[in-house]
mmCIF file of C-alpha atoms in Angstrom:
data_model
loop_
_atom_site.group_PDB
_atom_site.id
_atom_site.type_symbol
_atom_site.label_atom_id
_atom_site.label_comp_id
_atom_site.label_asym_id
_atom_site.label_seq_id
_atom_site.Cartn_x
_atom_site.Cartn_y
_atom_site.Cartn_z
ATOM 1 C CA UNK A 1 92.529 117.343 100.687
ATOM 2 C CA UNK A 2 89.948 119.193 98.705
ATOM 3 C CA UNK A 3 87.483 118.190 96.020
ATOM 4 C CA UNK A 4 88.178 118.884 92.289
ATOM 5 C CA UNK A 5 85.533 119.009 89.799
ATOM 6 C CA UNK A 6 86.690 117.674 86.524
ATOM 7 C CA UNK A 7 84.573 117.794 83.263
ATOM 8 C CA UNK A 8 84.927 116.181 80.115
ATOM 9 C CA UNK A 9 82.805 115.929 76.909
ATOM 10 C CA UNK A 10 80.732 113.193 78.405
ATOM 11 C CA UNK A 11 81.067 113.247 82.094
ATOM 12 C CA UNK A 12 81.582 115.255 85.424
ATOM 13 C CA UNK A 13 83.410 113.700 88.244
ATOM 14 C CA UNK A 14 84.257 114.932 91.845
ATOM 15 C CA UNK A 15 87.845 113.907 92.648
ATOM 16 C CA UNK A 16 89.765 114.030 95.986
ATOM 17 C CA UNK A 17 93.625 113.858 95.355
ATOM 18 C CA UNK A 18 95.334 112.327 98.511
ATOM 19 C CA UNK A 19 98.952 112.411 98.108
ATOM 20 C CA UNK A 20 99.521 111.547 101.643
ATOM 21 C CA UNK A 21 97.797 108.085 101.056
ATOM 22 C CA UNK A 22 98.981 107.888 97.431
ATOM 23 C CA UNK A 23 95.437 107.513 96.138
ATOM 24 C CA UNK A 24 92.553 109.365 94.341
ATOM 25 C CA UNK A 25 89.000 109.002 95.522
ATOM 26 C CA UNK A 26 85.931 109.550 93.377
ATOM 27 C CA UNK A 27 82.857 110.144 95.646
ATOM 28 C CA UNK A 28 80.544 111.401 92.980
ATOM 29 C CA UNK A 29 79.984 111.667 89.228
ATOM 30 C CA UNK A 30 77.708 111.930 86.463
ATOM 31 C CA UNK A 31 77.912 110.754 82.861
ATOM 32 C CA UNK A 32 79.770 108.056 80.973
ATOM 33 C CA UNK A 33 81.272 105.376 83.266
ATOM 34 C CA UNK A 34 83.725 104.167 80.640
ATOM 35 C CA UNK A 35 85.288 107.810 80.373
ATOM 36 C CA UNK A 36 85.344 108.138 84.139
ATOM 37 C CA UNK A 37 87.081 104.831 84.617
ATOM 38 C CA UNK A 38 89.639 105.793 81.987
ATOM 39 C CA UNK A 39 90.086 109.364 83.210
ATOM 40 C CA UNK A 40 90.737 107.980 86.854
ATOM 41 C CA UNK A 41 93.418 105.578 85.507
ATOM 42 C CA UNK A 42 95.302 108.367 83.743
ATOM 43 C CA UNK A 43 95.264 110.668 86.717
ATOM 44 C CA UNK A 44 96.420 108.054 88.982
ATOM 45 C CA UNK A 45 99.349 107.340 86.709
ATOM 46 C CA UNK A 46 99.985 110.968 85.901
ATOM 47 C CA UNK A 47 100.337 111.952 89.547
ATOM 48 C CA UNK A 48 102.215 108.917 90.777
ATOM 49 C CA UNK A 49 99.538 107.519 92.779
ATOM 50 C CA UNK A 50 99.005 103.782 93.548
ATOM 51 C CA UNK A 51 95.250 103.492 94.038
ATOM 52 C CA UNK A 52 92.151 104.836 92.371
ATOM 53 C CA UNK A 53 88.897 104.450 94.620
ATOM 54 C CA UNK A 54 85.603 105.049 93.160
ATOM 55 C CA UNK A 55 82.129 104.929 94.618
ATOM 56 C CA UNK A 56 80.246 103.661 91.708
ATOM 57 C CA UNK A 57 76.616 103.785 91.001
ATOM 58 C CA UNK A 58 74.269 100.498 90.763
ATOM 59 C CA UNK A 59 74.143 100.987 86.967
ATOM 60 C CA UNK A 60 77.730 101.438 86.461
ATOM 61 C CA UNK A 61 79.618 99.055 88.812
ATOM 62 C CA UNK A 62 79.982 96.431 86.306
ATOM 63 C CA UNK A 63 81.285 98.736 83.559
ATOM 64 C CA UNK A 64 84.281 99.734 86.135
ATOM 65 C CA UNK A 65 84.995 95.720 86.644
ATOM 66 C CA UNK A 66 85.220 95.540 82.860
ATOM 67 C CA UNK A 67 87.816 98.155 82.792
ATOM 68 C CA UNK A 68 89.858 96.327 85.348
ATOM 69 C CA UNK A 69 88.480 97.777 88.497
ATOM 70 C CA UNK A 70 87.896 95.369 91.513
ATOM 71 C CA UNK A 71 84.901 95.429 93.780
ATOM 72 C CA UNK A 72 86.019 95.917 97.248
ATOM 73 C CA UNK A 73 82.678 96.651 99.201
ATOM 74 C CA UNK A 74 79.165 98.179 98.974
ATOM 75 C CA UNK A 75 77.975 101.241 100.876
ATOM 76 C CA UNK A 76 74.414 100.139 101.270
ATOM 77 C CA UNK A 77 72.105 103.292 101.008
ATOM 78 C CA UNK A 78 74.741 105.651 100.312
ATOM 79 C CA UNK A 79 73.107 107.525 97.295
ATOM 80 C CA UNK A 80 69.719 108.529 99.130
ATOM 81 C CA UNK A 81 69.024 104.960 99.889
ATOM 82 C CA UNK A 82 70.621 103.419 96.771
ATOM 83 C CA UNK A 83 73.853 101.494 97.226
ATOM 84 C CA UNK A 84 77.268 102.750 96.078
ATOM 85 C CA UNK A 85 79.825 100.084 95.070
ATOM 86 C CA UNK A 86 83.429 100.505 96.069
ATOM 87 C CA UNK A 87 85.469 99.649 93.085
ATOM 88 C CA UNK A 88 89.339 100.068 92.988
ATOM 89 C CA UNK A 89 92.229 99.983 90.482
ATOM 90 C CA UNK A 90 96.071 99.651 91.763
ATOM 91 C CA UNK A 91 98.986 100.716 90.046
ATOM 92 C CA UNK A 92 101.455 98.217 91.692
ATOM 93 C CA UNK A 93 101.651 94.890 93.167
ATOM 94 C CA UNK A 94 102.813 96.120 96.707
ATOM 95 C CA UNK A 95 99.693 98.386 96.878
ATOM 96 C CA UNK A 96 97.432 95.514 95.730
ATOM 97 C CA UNK A 97 98.663 92.824 98.049
ATOM 98 C CA UNK A 98 97.842 92.517 101.812
ATOM 99 C CA UNK A 99 100.238 91.005 104.008
ATOM 100 C CA UNK A 100 97.429 90.484 106.813
ATOM 101 C CA UNK A 101 94.363 89.450 104.886
ATOM 102 C CA UNK A 102 94.016 85.975 106.678
ATOM 103 C CA UNK A 103 94.687 87.437 110.224
ATOM 104 C CA UNK A 104 91.861 90.003 109.490
ATOM 105 C CA UNK A 105 89.602 87.437 108.241
ATOM 106 C CA UNK A 106 90.143 85.588 111.561
ATOM 107 C CA UNK A 107 89.466 88.761 113.456
ATOM 108 C CA UNK A 108 86.345 89.304 111.504
ATOM 109 C CA UNK A 109 85.092 85.836 112.083
ATOM 110 C CA UNK A 110 85.589 86.215 116.016
ATOM 111 C CA UNK A 111 83.527 89.536 115.613
ATOM 112 C CA UNK A 112 80.779 88.198 113.851
ATOM 113 C CA UNK A 113 80.215 85.315 116.269
ATOM 114 C CA UNK A 114 79.605 87.879 119.090
ATOM 115 C CA UNK A 115 76.052 88.266 120.077
ATOM 116 C CA UNK A 116 74.538 91.614 119.492
ATOM 117 C CA UNK A 117 72.878 93.635 122.215
ATOM 118 C CA UNK A 118 71.500 97.113 122.368
ATOM 119 C CA UNK A 119 72.087 97.919 125.975
ATOM 120 C CA UNK A 120 74.750 100.720 126.339
ATOM 121 C CA UNK A 121 77.369 100.970 129.019
ATOM 122 C CA UNK A 122 76.636 103.524 131.807
ATOM 123 C CA UNK A 123 78.755 106.641 131.791
ATOM 124 C CA UNK A 124 80.685 106.845 135.059
ATOM 125 C CA UNK A 125 79.589 110.184 137.034
ATOM 126 C CA UNK A 126 82.860 111.779 136.611
ATOM 127 C CA UNK A 127 82.794 111.670 132.953
ATOM 128 C CA UNK A 128 80.480 113.901 130.558
ATOM 129 C CA UNK A 129 79.461 113.263 127.126
ATOM 130 C CA UNK A 130 78.892 116.435 125.008
ATOM 131 C CA UNK A 131 79.096 117.732 121.472
ATOM 132 C CA UNK A 132 82.439 119.325 120.760
ATOM 133 C CA UNK A 133 82.825 123.126 120.051
ATOM 134 C CA UNK A 134 85.364 124.960 118.008
ATOM 135 C CA UNK A 135 87.170 125.754 121.200
ATOM 136 C CA UNK A 136 88.004 122.055 121.453
ATOM 137 C CA UNK A 137 90.142 121.842 118.494
ATOM 138 C CA UNK A 138 93.530 121.986 120.212
ATOM 139 C CA UNK A 139 92.399 119.502 122.899
ATOM 140 C CA UNK A 140 91.004 117.079 120.096
ATOM 141 C CA UNK A 141 94.345 117.534 117.939
ATOM 142 C CA UNK A 142 96.189 116.481 121.275
ATOM 143 C CA UNK A 143 93.986 113.500 121.768
ATOM 144 C CA UNK A 144 94.625 112.157 118.189
ATOM 145 C CA UNK A 145 98.433 112.655 118.325
ATOM 146 C CA UNK A 146 98.548 110.752 121.549
ATOM 147 C CA UNK A 147 96.478 107.800 120.264
ATOM 148 C CA UNK A 148 97.863 107.532 116.666
ATOM 149 C CA UNK A 149 101.341 107.519 115.391
ATOM 150 C CA UNK A 150 100.123 108.101 112.019
ATOM 151 C CA UNK A 151 96.828 109.259 110.757
ATOM 152 C CA UNK A 152 95.209 109.596 107.178
ATOM 153 C CA UNK A 153 93.902 113.110 107.710
ATOM 154 C CA UNK A 154 95.737 115.797 109.343
ATOM 155 C CA UNK A 155 93.890 115.372 112.716
ATOM 156 C CA UNK A 156 97.217 116.284 114.718
ATOM 157 C CA UNK A 157 96.782 119.987 113.415
ATOM 158 C CA UNK A 158 94.467 122.016 115.686
ATOM 159 C CA UNK A 159 93.814 124.338 112.639
ATOM 160 C CA UNK A 160 92.823 121.553 110.504
ATOM 161 C CA UNK A 161 90.503 120.306 113.221
ATOM 162 C CA UNK A 162 88.779 123.604 113.806
ATOM 163 C CA UNK A 163 88.389 123.884 109.985
ATOM 164 C CA UNK A 164 86.381 120.635 109.665
ATOM 165 C CA UNK A 165 84.411 121.621 112.913
ATOM 166 C CA UNK A 166 83.394 124.858 111.163
ATOM 167 C CA UNK A 167 82.639 123.221 108.108
ATOM 168 C CA UNK A 168 79.970 121.224 109.729
ATOM 169 C CA UNK A 169 81.536 117.820 110.806
ATOM 170 C CA UNK A 170 79.881 116.873 113.977
ATOM 171 C CA UNK A 171 82.155 115.670 116.914
ATOM 172 C CA UNK A 172 81.032 114.123 120.216
ATOM 173 C CA UNK A 173 83.655 113.841 123.031
ATOM 174 C CA UNK A 174 83.736 112.527 126.587
ATOM 175 C CA UNK A 175 85.597 114.685 129.048
ATOM 176 C CA UNK A 176 86.646 114.372 132.745
ATOM 177 C CA UNK A 177 87.583 117.517 134.796
ATOM 178 C CA UNK A 178 87.787 119.250 131.301
ATOM 179 C CA UNK A 179 90.154 116.961 129.609
ATOM 180 C CA UNK A 180 88.870 115.218 126.580
ATOM 181 C CA UNK A 181 89.401 111.455 126.978
ATOM 182 C CA UNK A 182 87.348 109.905 123.989
ATOM 183 C CA UNK A 183 86.107 111.428 120.821
ATOM 184 C CA UNK A 184 84.323 110.470 117.366
ATOM 185 C CA UNK A 185 82.811 112.467 114.608
ATOM 186 C CA UNK A 186 80.370 112.213 111.725
ATOM 187 C CA UNK A 187 81.159 113.821 108.468
ATOM 188 C CA UNK A 188 78.072 114.274 106.513
ATOM 189 C CA UNK A 189 77.128 114.286 102.930
ATOM 190 C CA UNK A 190 73.751 116.148 103.076
ATOM 191 C CA UNK A 191 73.088 115.954 99.387
ATOM 192 C CA UNK A 192 72.865 112.204 99.523
ATOM 193 C CA UNK A 193 72.003 111.967 103.224
ATOM 194 C CA UNK A 194 74.728 109.733 104.490
ATOM 195 C CA UNK A 195 77.529 110.233 106.945
ATOM 196 C CA UNK A 196 80.643 108.571 107.723
ATOM 197 C CA UNK A 197 81.292 107.826 111.363
ATOM 198 C CA UNK A 198 85.076 108.520 111.735
ATOM 199 C CA UNK A 199 88.011 109.842 113.948
ATOM 200 C CA UNK A 200 87.295 107.347 116.733
ATOM 201 C CA UNK A 201 89.826 107.812 119.361
ATOM 202 C CA UNK A 202 90.253 106.481 123.129
ATOM 203 C CA UNK A 203 93.614 106.125 124.888
ATOM 204 C CA UNK A 204 94.220 102.544 126.070
ATOM 205 C CA UNK A 205 93.698 103.552 129.720
ATOM 206 C CA UNK A 206 90.047 104.514 129.052
ATOM 207 C CA UNK A 207 88.783 101.803 126.656
ATOM 208 C CA UNK A 208 87.524 99.593 129.547
ATOM 209 C CA UNK A 209 84.642 101.908 129.951
ATOM 210 C CA UNK A 210 83.019 101.309 126.657
ATOM 211 C CA UNK A 211 83.040 105.049 125.510
ATOM 212 C CA UNK A 212 82.982 104.621 121.758
ATOM 213 C CA UNK A 213 79.682 102.995 121.928
ATOM 214 C CA UNK A 214 78.118 105.914 123.777
ATOM 215 C CA UNK A 215 79.812 108.471 121.436
ATOM 216 C CA UNK A 216 78.631 106.562 118.350
ATOM 217 C CA UNK A 217 74.993 105.952 119.573
ATOM 218 C CA UNK A 218 74.874 109.732 120.534
ATOM 219 C CA UNK A 219 76.150 110.540 117.000
ATOM 220 C CA UNK A 220 73.509 108.413 115.227
ATOM 221 C CA UNK A 221 70.830 110.315 117.266
ATOM 222 C CA UNK A 222 72.339 113.440 115.977
ATOM 223 C CA UNK A 223 72.287 112.019 112.492
ATOM 224 C CA UNK A 224 68.666 111.024 112.665
ATOM 225 C CA UNK A 225 67.740 114.548 113.715
ATOM 226 C CA UNK A 226 69.658 115.847 110.633
ATOM 227 C CA UNK A 227 67.600 113.566 108.469
ATOM 228 C CA UNK A 228 70.581 111.246 107.502
ATOM 229 C CA UNK A 229 69.529 107.975 106.478
ATOM 230 C CA UNK A 230 72.648 105.936 106.175
ATOM 231 C CA UNK A 231 75.797 105.634 108.250
ATOM 232 C CA UNK A 232 79.030 103.823 107.586
ATOM 233 C CA UNK A 233 82.580 103.470 108.928
ATOM 234 C CA UNK A 234 85.868 102.297 107.703
ATOM 235 C CA UNK A 235 87.572 100.306 110.675
ATOM 236 C CA UNK A 236 90.953 98.999 110.791
ATOM 237 C CA UNK A 237 90.689 95.421 109.794
ATOM 238 C CA UNK A 238 93.243 94.497 112.152
ATOM 239 C CA UNK A 239 91.434 96.140 115.113
ATOM 240 C CA UNK A 240 89.238 93.628 117.023
ATOM 241 C CA UNK A 241 87.948 96.241 119.394
ATOM 242 C CA UNK A 242 86.510 98.731 116.734
ATOM 243 C CA UNK A 243 85.119 96.191 114.588
ATOM 244 C CA UNK A 244 83.299 94.610 117.482
ATOM 245 C CA UNK A 245 81.789 97.970 118.579
ATOM 246 C CA UNK A 246 80.320 98.419 114.923
ATOM 247 C CA UNK A 247 78.996 94.766 114.689
ATOM 248 C CA UNK A 248 77.323 95.332 118.386
ATOM 249 C CA UNK A 249 75.901 98.526 117.279
ATOM 250 C CA UNK A 250 74.140 96.759 114.353
ATOM 251 C CA UNK A 251 76.208 97.779 111.682
ATOM 252 C CA UNK A 252 76.583 95.147 108.884
ATOM 253 C CA UNK A 253 79.952 94.130 107.349
ATOM 254 C CA UNK A 254 79.882 94.768 103.648
ATOM 255 C CA UNK A 255 83.534 94.592 102.566
ATOM 256 C CA UNK A 256 87.226 95.246 102.971
ATOM 257 C CA UNK A 257 89.142 97.909 101.210
ATOM 258 C CA UNK A 258 92.879 96.817 100.516
ATOM 259 C CA UNK A 259 95.778 99.128 101.603
ATOM 260 C CA UNK A 260 93.318 102.003 101.761
ATOM 261 C CA UNK A 261 95.225 104.560 103.986
ATOM 262 C CA UNK A 262 97.962 104.999 106.378
ATOM 263 C CA UNK A 263 97.160 104.606 109.911
ATOM 264 C CA UNK A 264 99.423 103.735 112.927
ATOM 265 C CA UNK A 265 102.766 102.617 111.181
ATOM 266 C CA UNK A 266 101.620 101.575 107.670
ATOM 267 C CA UNK A 267 99.063 101.291 104.876
ATOM 268 C CA UNK A 268 96.183 99.311 106.420
ATOM 269 C CA UNK A 269 93.107 97.314 105.198
ATOM 270 C CA UNK A 270 89.884 98.784 106.097
ATOM 271 C CA UNK A 271 86.695 97.036 106.927
ATOM 272 C CA UNK A 272 83.503 98.594 105.852
ATOM 273 C CA UNK A 273 80.414 98.829 108.123
ATOM 274 C CA UNK A 274 77.160 100.111 107.200
ATOM 275 C CA UNK A 275 73.999 100.988 109.005
ATOM 276 C CA UNK A 276 70.489 102.195 107.850
ATOM 277 C CA UNK A 277 69.048 104.753 110.603
ATOM 278 C CA UNK A 278 65.374 104.408 111.170
ATOM 279 C CA UNK A 279 63.459 107.931 110.380
#
């Protein structure tokens, strides 16, 4: 999935066409929001996609709503401290409707009732936390293939993992005797000083150690060093564990994206969690 820059008479938009997840995503744009709303709709229909997902600027999000888009969440601090509004347009009832919304609401309420605490678990002596290197690409691909049946990006492909490492995505891993047993990444947008915390994976037998909190905390420190001001994550709304991790690390829940991507065995709703990093 690569970014395509499209230009019209009164706009420029940066579009990611994502046929695997049957959607298009606009992460950045300039110009007339009406024209961008219309063009995104036309592109979605032309390519047989079922969701258009746009990060709208503060001055424009209501323009998108007036064009039939729905507000699904807010990426606080996304545009160098200013919010991005996640607006979506659907091309089918099937894509628009969630079969798990009430269950996800119950999970969220349970998560939000938990007390937050800043203390991190201790790393057992046989494990090591470190940044990943290009040489780890194959081991990372094997980890993701072992944890997930389906994943929204080609993380089972070692060449793809190597590519994103080389292009600057930061991975931290925990290994034991040379085997990677947990991993997470930060995909940076250096222009807008934000990063997506993603690619979180730990096999079930290692989840009791709290590795994900350690990895995310390490990534946050790395992002601070790189002058990133805002981090966010899209977490499976059906996953109590990952939502609880973000809540306990001080992220705020700011919305839910309906049927956003394929993960495990189906299209899933994703909860949006956002955190401002202290400089």
